[in-house]
CSV table of C-alpha atoms and ligand atoms in Angstrom, one decimal:
chain,number,residue,atom,x,y,z
A,11,MET,CA,-16.6,-8.0,17.6
A,12,GLU,CA,-13.4,-6.1,18.1
A,13,HIS,CA,-13.0,-2.8,16.4
A,14,GLN,CA,-9.7,-2.7,14.7
A,15,GLU,CA,-8.5,0.3,12.8
A,16,THR,CA,-5.4,0.0,10.7
A,17,HIS,CA,-3.3,2.7,9.1
A,18,CYS,CA,-2.5,2.4,5.4
A,19,ILE,CA,1.2,2.4,4.7
A,20,ILE,CA,0.8,4.4,1.5
A,21,CYS,CA,-1.7,7.1,2.3
A,22,GLY,CA,-1.7,6.9,6.1
A,23,GLU,CA,-5.5,6.6,6.1
A,24,ALA,CA,-7.0,4.8,9.1
A,25,THR,CA,-9.5,2.3,7.8
A,26,GLU,CA,-10.8,-1.2,8.2
A,27,ASP,CA,-11.1,-1.8,4.5
A,28,GLY,CA,-7.9,-3.0,2.8
A,29,ILE,CA,-5.4,-5.8,2.3
A,30,VAL,CA,-2.3,-6.9,4.2
A,31,VAL,CA,0.8,-7.4,2.2
A,32,VAL,CA,4.0,-8.5,4.0
A,33,ASN,CA,2.3,-7.6,7.3
A,34,GLN,CA,1.8,-4.1,6.0
A,35,PHE,CA,-1.7,-2.8,5.5
A,36,ILE,CA,-2.8,-1.1,2.3
A,37,CYS,CA,-6.3,0.4,2.1
A,38,THR,CA,-8.7,-0.5,-0.6
A,39,SER,CA,-8.4,2.8,-2.5
A,40,CYS,CA,-4.6,2.5,-2.6
A,41,GLU,CA,-4.9,-1.1,-3.7
A,42,GLN,CA,-7.3,-0.1,-6.4
A,43,GLU,CA,-4.8,2.6,-7.5
A,44,MET,CA,-2.0,0.2,-7.7
A,45,VAL,CA,-4.0,-2.3,-9.7
A,46,LYS,CA,-5.0,0.3,-12.3
A,47,THR,CA,-1.7,2.2,-12.2
A,48,ASP,CA,0.1,1.8,-15.5
A,49,VAL,CA,3.8,1.5,-15.8
A,50,GLU,CA,3.9,4.8,-17.7
A,51,ASP,CA,1.7,6.5,-15.0
A,52,ARG,CA,3.5,9.1,-13.0
A,53,LYS,CA,2.3,7.5,-9.8
A,54,TYR,CA,4.0,4.2,-10.6
A,55,PRO,CA,7.5,5.2,-9.3
A,56,PHE,CA,5.9,6.4,-6.2
A,57,PHE,CA,4.1,3.1,-5.4
A,58,ILE,CA,7.3,1.2,-6.4
A,59,HIS,CA,9.3,3.3,-4.0
A,60,ARG,CA,6.9,2.7,-1.2
A,61,LEU,CA,6.6,-1.0,-1.9
A,62,LYS,CA,10.4,-1.4,-2.2
A,63,ARG,CA,10.6,-0.6,1.4
A,64,LEU,CA,8.3,-3.6,2.1
A,65,TRP,CA,10.4,-5.9,-0.1
A,66,VAL,CA,13.5,-4.7,1.8
A,67,HIS,CA,11.8,-5.5,5.1
A,68,MET,CA,10.9,-8.9,3.8
A,69,ASN,CA,14.4,-9.8,2.7
A,70,VAL,CA,16.2,-8.7,5.7
B,106,ZN,ZN1,-4.2,4.1,1.4
């Protein structure tokens, strides 16, 4: 089996555990963070900001 390591676009962590969204890799911990992040959470704008870049890529 090939060993493939991917860098998370949010935290930059190199890991094999995660999901791919719009051809961008998000590690499991960041995905969990996003899932449980509430709109009123301070981290929310951060994730939205990072994800916005993905949506922009997608719509170009
Ligand atoms: Zn991450």
